[in-house]
Amino acid sequence: MAAVQPLIFTLARIENLMYQATFDPLDMKGRIITNTTRVNNESLDEILSVFCDTIKSGLAVSPMIKIIPGKRMTKIKTACSLTLCAVMLKNGIPVHPKGGGLVEVVKREPTRFTDMLMYWATTIDPIDVLTAQGLMDITGMMRTGNGRILGNLHEAPMLARNRIEDLLTILARAGFAGVLELGQPNMDVLGVSVERDHVGMALVGGTNLVAAAKECGIELMHESISDLTDIQEMKHIEALL
């Protein structure tokens, strides 16, 4: 009889990976948190093209990816937005991941979370749940500026806000972006309340890439927040097209 595996809630899995990540955006060295997508070899060029368009639309964390060829299927490692939180944690900011959900976008401006699942309350990544439900409209947002994208929310002590801004600037220079909104102390972020004496930070979901590919009819398998990947093993997506 196989050993019974304990339930591991998503928050615990996230925190474990955040502590293990070693990425330094100044040196572009270390391991980042990544998502894993598996696609049939014949669909590789098509999915890379969709990924590239989605990245150019500002709906992804980073243009850096890693391709692992296989006999029938290819693995693609893409950056998870939790990498930004891991960098903050390494710099002494106690970021607390709160949940993932759908963000309504109007005229290319994020307006509010319409749905959210809390990390502490589920063993399945909320973004994977929402992706499976097909509730997004990523390609619509790319095409018209209106739609629903995947995002996640995090909290940090309000006194760390200036330091967070500094780190986000450093990360952006390294090609890691995707901040939807950095809130003010004690203020809601995209319609979601934060704890007292904290600030909220909404980030785009790295899984927007996969959601866009699914909307384009590409068959794939995906696992969010799957593992860690050395940034030096990854390449800019435009170099792989």
PDB file of C-alpha atoms in Angstrom:
ATOM      1  CA  MET A   1       0.000   0.000   0.000  1.00  0.00           C
ATOM      2  CA  ALA A   2       1.402   3.377  -1.035  1.00  0.00           C
ATOM      3  CA  ALA A   3       2.153   5.890   1.677  1.00  0.00           C
ATOM      4  CA  VAL A   4      -0.513   8.541   2.092  1.00  0.00           C
ATOM      5  CA  GLN A   5       0.786  11.944   1.052  1.00  0.00           C
ATOM      6  CA  PRO A   6      -0.063  14.808   3.418  1.00  0.00           C
ATOM      7  CA  LEU A   7      -2.108  17.748   2.209  1.00  0.00           C
ATOM      8  CA  ILE A   8       0.105  20.694   1.351  1.00  0.00           C
ATOM      9  CA  PHE A   9      -1.720  23.980   1.051  1.00  0.00           C
ATOM     10  CA  THR A  10      -0.671  26.319  -1.721  1.00  0.00           C
ATOM     11  CA  LEU A  11       0.608  28.958   0.705  1.00  0.00           C
ATOM     12  CA  ALA A  12       3.085  26.494   2.239  1.00  0.00           C
ATOM     13  CA  ARG A  13       4.321  25.433  -1.210  1.00  0.00           C
ATOM     14  CA  ILE A  14       4.750  29.071  -2.231  1.00  0.00           C
ATOM     15  CA  GLU A  15       6.655  29.977   0.919  1.00  0.00           C
ATOM     16  CA  ASN A  16       8.970  26.978   0.545  1.00  0.00           C
ATOM     17  CA  LEU A  17       9.902  28.045  -2.989  1.00  0.00           C
ATOM     18  CA  MET A  18      10.286  31.699  -1.986  1.00  0.00           C
ATOM     19  CA  TYR A  19      12.819  30.720   0.667  1.00  0.00           C
ATOM     20  CA  GLN A  20      14.734  28.541  -1.817  1.00  0.00           C
ATOM     21  CA  ALA A  21      14.878  31.117  -4.639  1.00  0.00           C
ATOM     22  CA  THR A  22      18.269  32.831  -4.954  1.00  0.00           C
ATOM     23  CA  PHE A  23      17.773  35.247  -7.861  1.00  0.00           C
ATOM     24  CA  ASP A  24      19.828  38.456  -7.825  1.00  0.00           C
ATOM     25  CA  PRO A  25      18.461  40.914 -10.432  1.00  0.00           C
ATOM     26  CA  LEU A  26      21.631  43.010 -10.356  1.00  0.00           C
ATOM     27  CA  ASP A  27      23.913  40.130 -11.333  1.00  0.00           C
ATOM     28  CA  MET A  28      21.236  38.158 -13.248  1.00  0.00           C
ATOM     29  CA  LYS A  29      22.289  35.047 -11.372  1.00  0.00           C
ATOM     30  CA  GLY A  30      20.487  32.532  -9.195  1.00  0.00           C
ATOM     31  CA  ARG A  31      17.291  30.509  -9.303  1.00  0.00           C
ATOM     32  CA  ILE A  32      13.828  31.925  -9.981  1.00  0.00           C
ATOM     33  CA  ILE A  33      10.414  30.402  -9.324  1.00  0.00           C
ATOM     34  CA  THR A  34       9.006  28.941 -12.534  1.00  0.00           C
ATOM     35  CA  ASN A  35       5.880  27.442 -14.064  1.00  0.00           C
ATOM     36  CA  THR A  36       6.057  24.376 -16.306  1.00  0.00           C
ATOM     37  CA  THR A  37       4.150  23.903 -19.563  1.00  0.00           C
ATOM     38  CA  ARG A  38       4.204  20.738 -21.678  1.00  0.00           C
ATOM     39  CA  VAL A  39       3.231  20.952 -25.329  1.00  0.00           C
ATOM     40  CA  ASN A  40       3.396  18.610 -28.329  1.00  0.00           C
ATOM     41  CA  ASN A  41       6.518  19.216 -30.383  1.00  0.00           C
ATOM     42  CA  GLU A  42       4.510  20.134 -33.482  1.00  0.00           C
ATOM     43  CA  SER A  43       2.834  22.976 -31.532  1.00  0.00           C
ATOM     44  CA  LEU A  44       6.065  24.444 -30.146  1.00  0.00           C
ATOM     45  CA  ASP A  45       6.483  27.252 -32.698  1.00  0.00           C
ATOM     46  CA  GLU A  46       2.824  28.234 -32.367  1.00  0.00           C
ATOM     47  CA  ILE A  47       2.865  28.415 -28.596  1.00  0.00           C
ATOM     48  CA  LEU A  48       6.129  30.392 -28.549  1.00  0.00           C
ATOM     49  CA  SER A  49       4.542  32.908 -30.919  1.00  0.00           C
ATOM     50  CA  VAL A  50       1.528  33.298 -28.588  1.00  0.00           C
ATOM     51  CA  PHE A  51       3.824  33.587 -25.564  1.00  0.00           C
ATOM     52  CA  CYS A  52       5.820  36.318 -27.313  1.00  0.00           C
ATOM     53  CA  ASP A  53       2.698  38.344 -28.181  1.00  0.00           C
ATOM     54  CA  THR A  54       1.445  38.013 -24.596  1.00  0.00           C
ATOM     55  CA  ILE A  55       4.783  39.137 -23.167  1.00  0.00           C
ATOM     56  CA  LYS A  56       4.847  42.159 -25.485  1.00  0.00           C
ATOM     57  CA  SER A  57       1.367  43.067 -24.230  1.00  0.00           C
ATOM     58  CA  GLY A  58       2.745  43.344 -20.684  1.00  0.00           C
ATOM     59  CA  LEU A  59       0.840  40.323 -19.387  1.00  0.00           C
ATOM     60  CA  ALA A  60       3.821  38.259 -18.261  1.00  0.00           C
ATOM     61  CA  VAL A  61       6.552  38.550 -15.671  1.00  0.00           C
ATOM     62  CA  SER A  62       9.631  38.067 -17.834  1.00  0.00           C
ATOM     63  CA  PRO A  63      10.603  37.264 -21.434  1.00  0.00           C
ATOM     64  CA  MET A  64      13.093  34.669 -20.177  1.00  0.00           C
ATOM     65  CA  ILE A  65      12.154  31.026 -20.802  1.00  0.00           C
ATOM     66  CA  LYS A  66      13.812  27.630 -20.865  1.00  0.00           C
ATOM     67  CA  ILE A  67      12.999  24.913 -23.405  1.00  0.00           C
ATOM     68  CA  ILE A  68      13.589  21.235 -22.578  1.00  0.00           C
ATOM     69  CA  PRO A  69      13.078  19.108 -25.716  1.00  0.00           C
ATOM     70  CA  GLY A  70      11.526  15.642 -25.522  1.00  0.00           C
ATOM     71  CA  LYS A  71      10.678  12.890 -27.988  1.00  0.00           C
ATOM     72  CA  ARG A  72       7.002  13.808 -28.253  1.00  0.00           C
ATOM     73  CA  MET A  73       6.551  16.778 -25.942  1.00  0.00           C
ATOM     74  CA  THR A  74       8.579  19.831 -25.031  1.00  0.00           C
ATOM     75  CA  LYS A  75       8.757  21.369 -21.558  1.00  0.00           C
ATOM     76  CA  ILE A  76       8.748  25.142 -21.311  1.00  0.00           C
ATOM     77  CA  LYS A  77       9.819  26.858 -18.108  1.00  0.00           C
ATOM     78  CA  THR A  78       8.438  30.384 -17.650  1.00  0.00           C
ATOM     79  CA  ALA A  79       8.865  32.904 -14.855  1.00  0.00           C
ATOM     80  CA  CYS A  80       6.344  32.982 -12.012  1.00  0.00           C
ATOM     81  CA  SER A  81       5.421  36.368 -10.528  1.00  0.00           C
ATOM     82  CA  LEU A  82       6.287  35.015  -7.083  1.00  0.00           C
ATOM     83  CA  THR A  83       9.921  35.517  -8.098  1.00  0.00           C
ATOM     84  CA  LEU A  84       9.402  39.231  -7.398  1.00  0.00           C
ATOM     85  CA  CYS A  85       8.188  38.394  -3.892  1.00  0.00           C
ATOM     86  CA  ALA A  86      11.155  36.064  -3.363  1.00  0.00           C
ATOM     87  CA  VAL A  87      13.576  38.877  -4.236  1.00  0.00           C
ATOM     88  CA  MET A  88      11.856  41.135  -1.710  1.00  0.00           C
ATOM     89  CA  LEU A  89      12.047  38.441   0.918  1.00  0.00           C
ATOM     90  CA  LYS A  90      15.787  38.034   0.279  1.00  0.00           C
ATOM     91  CA  ASN A  91      16.111  41.776   0.802  1.00  0.00           C
ATOM     92  CA  GLY A  92      14.469  41.706   4.208  1.00  0.00           C
ATOM     93  CA  ILE A  93      10.873  42.529   3.269  1.00  0.00           C
ATOM     94  CA  PRO A  94       8.402  40.007   4.748  1.00  0.00           C
ATOM     95  CA  VAL A  95       6.011  39.714   1.804  1.00  0.00           C
ATOM     96  CA  HIS A  96       2.903  37.645   2.478  1.00  0.00           C
ATOM     97  CA  PRO A  97       1.232  36.023  -0.575  1.00  0.00           C
ATOM     98  CA  LYS A  98      -2.528  36.414  -0.194  1.00  0.00           C
ATOM     99  CA  GLY A  99      -4.346  34.944  -3.199  1.00  0.00           C
ATOM    100  CA  GLY A 100      -4.808  34.686  -6.934  1.00  0.00           C
ATOM    101  CA  GLY A 101      -7.730  35.714  -9.071  1.00  0.00           C
ATOM    102  CA  LEU A 102      -9.213  37.406 -12.111  1.00  0.00           C
ATOM    103  CA  VAL A 103      -8.586  41.075 -12.808  1.00  0.00           C
ATOM    104  CA  GLU A 104     -10.939  43.085 -14.990  1.00  0.00           C
ATOM    105  CA  VAL A 105      -9.135  45.371 -17.444  1.00  0.00           C
ATOM    106  CA  VAL A 106     -10.857  48.353 -19.071  1.00  0.00           C
ATOM    107  CA  LYS A 107      -9.041  50.419 -21.708  1.00  0.00           C
ATOM    108  CA  ARG A 108      -5.815  48.625 -20.756  1.00  0.00           C
ATOM    109  CA  GLU A 109      -6.128  49.706 -17.117  1.00  0.00           C
ATOM    110  CA  PRO A 110      -6.672  47.104 -14.376  1.00  0.00           C
ATOM    111  CA  THR A 111      -9.785  48.083 -12.438  1.00  0.00           C
ATOM    112  CA  ARG A 112     -10.645  45.374  -9.901  1.00  0.00           C
ATOM    113  CA  PHE A 113     -10.402  41.744  -8.888  1.00  0.00           C
ATOM    114  CA  THR A 114     -13.652  40.062  -9.902  1.00  0.00           C
ATOM    115  CA  ASP A 115     -12.817  36.679  -8.338  1.00  0.00           C
ATOM    116  CA  MET A 116     -10.168  35.517  -5.886  1.00  0.00           C
ATOM    117  CA  LEU A 117      -9.078  32.327  -4.134  1.00  0.00           C
ATOM    118  CA  MET A 118      -6.886  32.566  -1.043  1.00  0.00           C
ATOM    119  CA  TYR A 119      -3.613  30.626  -0.997  1.00  0.00           C
ATOM    120  CA  TRP A 120      -4.070  29.508   2.599  1.00  0.00           C
ATOM    121  CA  ALA A 121      -7.443  27.902   1.837  1.00  0.00           C
ATOM    122  CA  THR A 122      -6.616  25.635  -1.113  1.00  0.00           C
ATOM    123  CA  THR A 123      -4.210  22.848  -2.026  1.00  0.00           C
ATOM    124  CA  ILE A 124      -4.577  23.702  -5.726  1.00  0.00           C
ATOM    125  CA  ASP A 125      -3.061  26.855  -7.145  1.00  0.00           C
ATOM    126  CA  PRO A 126      -5.910  29.384  -7.614  1.00  0.00           C
ATOM    127  CA  ILE A 127      -4.591  30.398 -11.025  1.00  0.00           C
ATOM    128  CA  ASP A 128      -4.760  26.779 -12.212  1.00  0.00           C
ATOM    129  CA  VAL A 129      -8.372  26.557 -10.992  1.00  0.00           C
ATOM    130  CA  LEU A 130      -9.378  29.736 -12.810  1.00  0.00           C
ATOM    131  CA  THR A 131      -7.515  28.720 -15.958  1.00  0.00           C
ATOM    132  CA  ALA A 132      -9.347  25.394 -16.015  1.00  0.00           C
ATOM    133  CA  GLN A 133     -12.674  27.246 -15.751  1.00  0.00           C
ATOM    134  CA  GLY A 134     -11.869  29.327 -18.822  1.00  0.00           C
ATOM    135  CA  LEU A 135     -13.055  32.547 -17.188  1.00  0.00           C
ATOM    136  CA  MET A 136     -10.317  34.753 -18.649  1.00  0.00           C
ATOM    137  CA  ASP A 137     -10.303  36.867 -21.774  1.00  0.00           C
ATOM    138  CA  ILE A 138      -6.589  37.364 -22.325  1.00  0.00           C
ATOM    139  CA  THR A 139      -6.687  37.611 -26.103  1.00  0.00           C
ATOM    140  CA  GLY A 140      -9.618  40.030 -25.892  1.00  0.00           C
ATOM    141  CA  MET A 141      -7.589  42.296 -23.663  1.00  0.00           C
ATOM    142  CA  MET A 142      -4.606  42.077 -26.038  1.00  0.00           C
ATOM    143  CA  ARG A 143      -6.820  42.875 -29.012  1.00  0.00           C
ATOM    144  CA  THR A 144      -9.158  45.568 -27.664  1.00  0.00           C
ATOM    145  CA  GLY A 145      -7.734  46.645 -24.303  1.00  0.00           C
ATOM    146  CA  ASN A 146     -10.734  45.198 -22.465  1.00  0.00           C
ATOM    147  CA  GLY A 147     -10.836  41.755 -20.881  1.00  0.00           C
ATOM    148  CA  ARG A 148     -10.028  39.622 -17.851  1.00  0.00           C
ATOM    149  CA  ILE A 149      -6.502  38.584 -16.927  1.00  0.00           C
ATOM    150  CA  LEU A 150      -4.946  36.498 -14.186  1.00  0.00           C
ATOM    151  CA  GLY A 151      -3.347  38.275 -11.248  1.00  0.00           C
ATOM    152  CA  ASN A 152      -2.318  37.747  -7.653  1.00  0.00           C
ATOM    153  CA  LEU A 153      -2.204  39.829  -4.493  1.00  0.00           C
ATOM    154  CA  HIS A 154       0.465  40.151  -1.812  1.00  0.00           C
ATOM    155  CA  GLU A 155       0.881  42.159   1.389  1.00  0.00           C
ATOM    156  CA  ALA A 156       3.874  43.723   3.114  1.00  0.00           C
ATOM    157  CA  PRO A 157       4.408  46.060   6.086  1.00  0.00           C
ATOM    158  CA  MET A 158       3.564  49.637   5.100  1.00  0.00           C
ATOM    159  CA  LEU A 159       6.950  50.984   6.249  1.00  0.00           C
ATOM    160  CA  ALA A 160       8.583  48.852   3.532  1.00  0.00           C
ATOM    161  CA  ARG A 161       6.746  50.605   0.691  1.00  0.00           C
ATOM    162  CA  ASN A 162       9.655  52.813  -0.417  1.00  0.00           C
ATOM    163  CA  ARG A 163      12.025  49.851  -0.370  1.00  0.00           C
ATOM    164  CA  ILE A 164       9.519  47.837  -2.400  1.00  0.00           C
ATOM    165  CA  GLU A 165       9.442  50.603  -5.025  1.00  0.00           C
ATOM    166  CA  ASP A 166      13.240  50.570  -5.198  1.00  0.00           C
ATOM    167  CA  LEU A 167      13.342  46.797  -5.672  1.00  0.00           C
ATOM    168  CA  LEU A 168      10.617  46.893  -8.317  1.00  0.00           C
ATOM    169  CA  THR A 169      12.719  49.409 -10.263  1.00  0.00           C
ATOM    170  CA  ILE A 170      15.760  47.137 -10.050  1.00  0.00           C
ATOM    171  CA  LEU A 171      13.673  44.149 -11.136  1.00  0.00           C
ATOM    172  CA  ALA A 172      12.192  46.080 -14.063  1.00  0.00           C
ATOM    173  CA  ARG A 173      15.698  46.927 -15.298  1.00  0.00           C
ATOM    174  CA  ALA A 174      16.440  43.184 -15.218  1.00  0.00           C
ATOM    175  CA  GLY A 175      13.338  42.517 -17.331  1.00  0.00           C
ATOM    176  CA  PHE A 176      11.063  41.387 -14.481  1.00  0.00           C
ATOM    177  CA  ALA A 177       7.886  43.455 -14.411  1.00  0.00           C
ATOM    178  CA  GLY A 178       4.124  42.966 -14.209  1.00  0.00           C
ATOM    179  CA  VAL A 179       3.019  45.192 -11.309  1.00  0.00           C
ATOM    180  CA  LEU A 180      -0.675  45.993 -11.700  1.00  0.00           C
ATOM    181  CA  GLU A 181      -0.896  48.197  -8.629  1.00  0.00           C
ATOM    182  CA  LEU A 182       1.167  49.023  -5.562  1.00  0.00           C
ATOM    183  CA  GLY A 183      -1.253  50.334  -2.980  1.00  0.00           C
ATOM    184  CA  GLN A 184      -0.989  52.958  -0.291  1.00  0.00           C
ATOM    185  CA  PRO A 185      -0.908  51.992   3.405  1.00  0.00           C
ATOM    186  CA  ASN A 186      -4.231  50.586   4.651  1.00  0.00           C
ATOM    187  CA  MET A 187      -5.862  51.090   1.251  1.00  0.00           C
ATOM    188  CA  ASP A 188      -7.642  48.522  -0.921  1.00  0.00           C
ATOM    189  CA  VAL A 189      -5.798  47.187  -3.965  1.00  0.00           C
ATOM    190  CA  LEU A 190      -8.008  46.615  -7.003  1.00  0.00           C
ATOM    191  CA  GLY A 191     -10.999  46.356  -4.693  1.00  0.00           C
ATOM    192  CA  VAL A 192      -9.469  43.917  -2.193  1.00  0.00           C
ATOM    193  CA  SER A 193      -8.762  45.011   1.381  1.00  0.00           C
ATOM    194  CA  VAL A 194      -5.378  44.542   3.033  1.00  0.00           C
ATOM    195  CA  GLU A 195      -4.449  44.104   6.669  1.00  0.00           C
ATOM    196  CA  ARG A 196      -4.053  47.146   8.887  1.00  0.00           C
ATOM    197  CA  ASP A 197      -0.636  48.830   8.646  1.00  0.00           C
ATOM    198  CA  HIS A 198       0.160  46.958   5.435  1.00  0.00           C
ATOM    199  CA  VAL A 199       0.346  47.771   1.728  1.00  0.00           C
ATOM    200  CA  GLY A 200      -0.975  45.550  -1.024  1.00  0.00           C
ATOM    201  CA  MET A 201       0.749  44.688  -4.280  1.00  0.00           C
ATOM    202  CA  ALA A 202      -1.093  43.195  -7.261  1.00  0.00           C
ATOM    203  CA  LEU A 203       0.997  41.375  -9.877  1.00  0.00           C
ATOM    204  CA  VAL A 204       0.152  39.839 -13.237  1.00  0.00           C
ATOM    205  CA  GLY A 205      -0.046  36.053 -13.176  1.00  0.00           C
ATOM    206  CA  GLY A 206       2.741  34.277 -15.035  1.00  0.00           C
ATOM    207  CA  THR A 207       0.077  31.833 -16.196  1.00  0.00           C
ATOM    208  CA  ASN A 208      -1.435  34.466 -18.492  1.00  0.00           C
ATOM    209  CA  LEU A 209       0.900  32.993 -21.118  1.00  0.00           C
ATOM    210  CA  VAL A 210      -0.751  29.598 -20.834  1.00  0.00           C
ATOM    211  CA  ALA A 211      -4.267  31.032 -20.659  1.00  0.00           C
ATOM    212  CA  ALA A 212      -3.654  32.928 -23.908  1.00  0.00           C
ATOM    213  CA  ALA A 213      -2.352  29.758 -25.586  1.00  0.00           C
ATOM    214  CA  LYS A 214      -5.451  27.842 -24.477  1.00  0.00           C
ATOM    215  CA  GLU A 215      -7.693  30.566 -25.860  1.00  0.00           C
ATOM    216  CA  CYS A 216      -5.892  30.092 -29.182  1.00  0.00           C
ATOM    217  CA  GLY A 217      -6.798  26.396 -29.158  1.00  0.00           C
ATOM    218  CA  ILE A 218      -3.343  25.008 -28.338  1.00  0.00           C
ATOM    219  CA  GLU A 219      -3.441  21.738 -26.386  1.00  0.00           C
ATOM    220  CA  LEU A 220      -1.070  21.708 -23.439  1.00  0.00           C
ATOM    221  CA  MET A 221      -0.496  20.573 -19.877  1.00  0.00           C
ATOM    222  CA  HIS A 222       0.501  23.051 -17.222  1.00  0.00           C
ATOM    223  CA  GLU A 223       1.653  23.244 -13.615  1.00  0.00           C
ATOM    224  CA  SER A 224       1.909  26.606 -11.885  1.00  0.00           C
ATOM    225  CA  ILE A 225       4.508  27.338  -9.201  1.00  0.00           C
ATOM    226  CA  SER A 226       6.203  24.064 -10.121  1.00  0.00           C
ATOM    227  CA  ASP A 227       9.892  24.474  -9.272  1.00  0.00           C
ATOM    228  CA  LEU A 228      13.043  26.573  -9.441  1.00  0.00           C
ATOM    229  CA  THR A 229      15.141  27.259 -12.546  1.00  0.00           C
ATOM    230  CA  ASP A 230      18.572  28.865 -12.880  1.00  0.00           C
ATOM    231  CA  ILE A 231      18.150  32.164 -14.737  1.00  0.00           C
ATOM    232  CA  GLN A 232      21.396  31.528 -16.657  1.00  0.00           C
ATOM    233  CA  GLU A 233      19.803  28.442 -18.228  1.00  0.00           C
ATOM    234  CA  MET A 234      17.008  30.594 -19.653  1.00  0.00           C
ATOM    235  CA  LYS A 235      16.952  32.656 -22.855  1.00  0.00           C
ATOM    236  CA  HIS A 236      14.987  35.647 -24.102  1.00  0.00           C
ATOM    237  CA  ILE A 237      11.992  34.333 -26.010  1.00  0.00           C
ATOM    238  CA  GLU A 238      12.842  36.371 -29.119  1.00  0.00           C
ATOM    239  CA  ALA A 239      16.106  34.430 -29.408  1.00  0.00           C
ATOM    240  CA  LEU A 240      14.099  31.190 -29.696  1.00  0.00           C
ATOM    241  CA  LEU A 241      11.593  32.237 -32.365  1.00  0.00           C
TER     242      LEU A 241
END
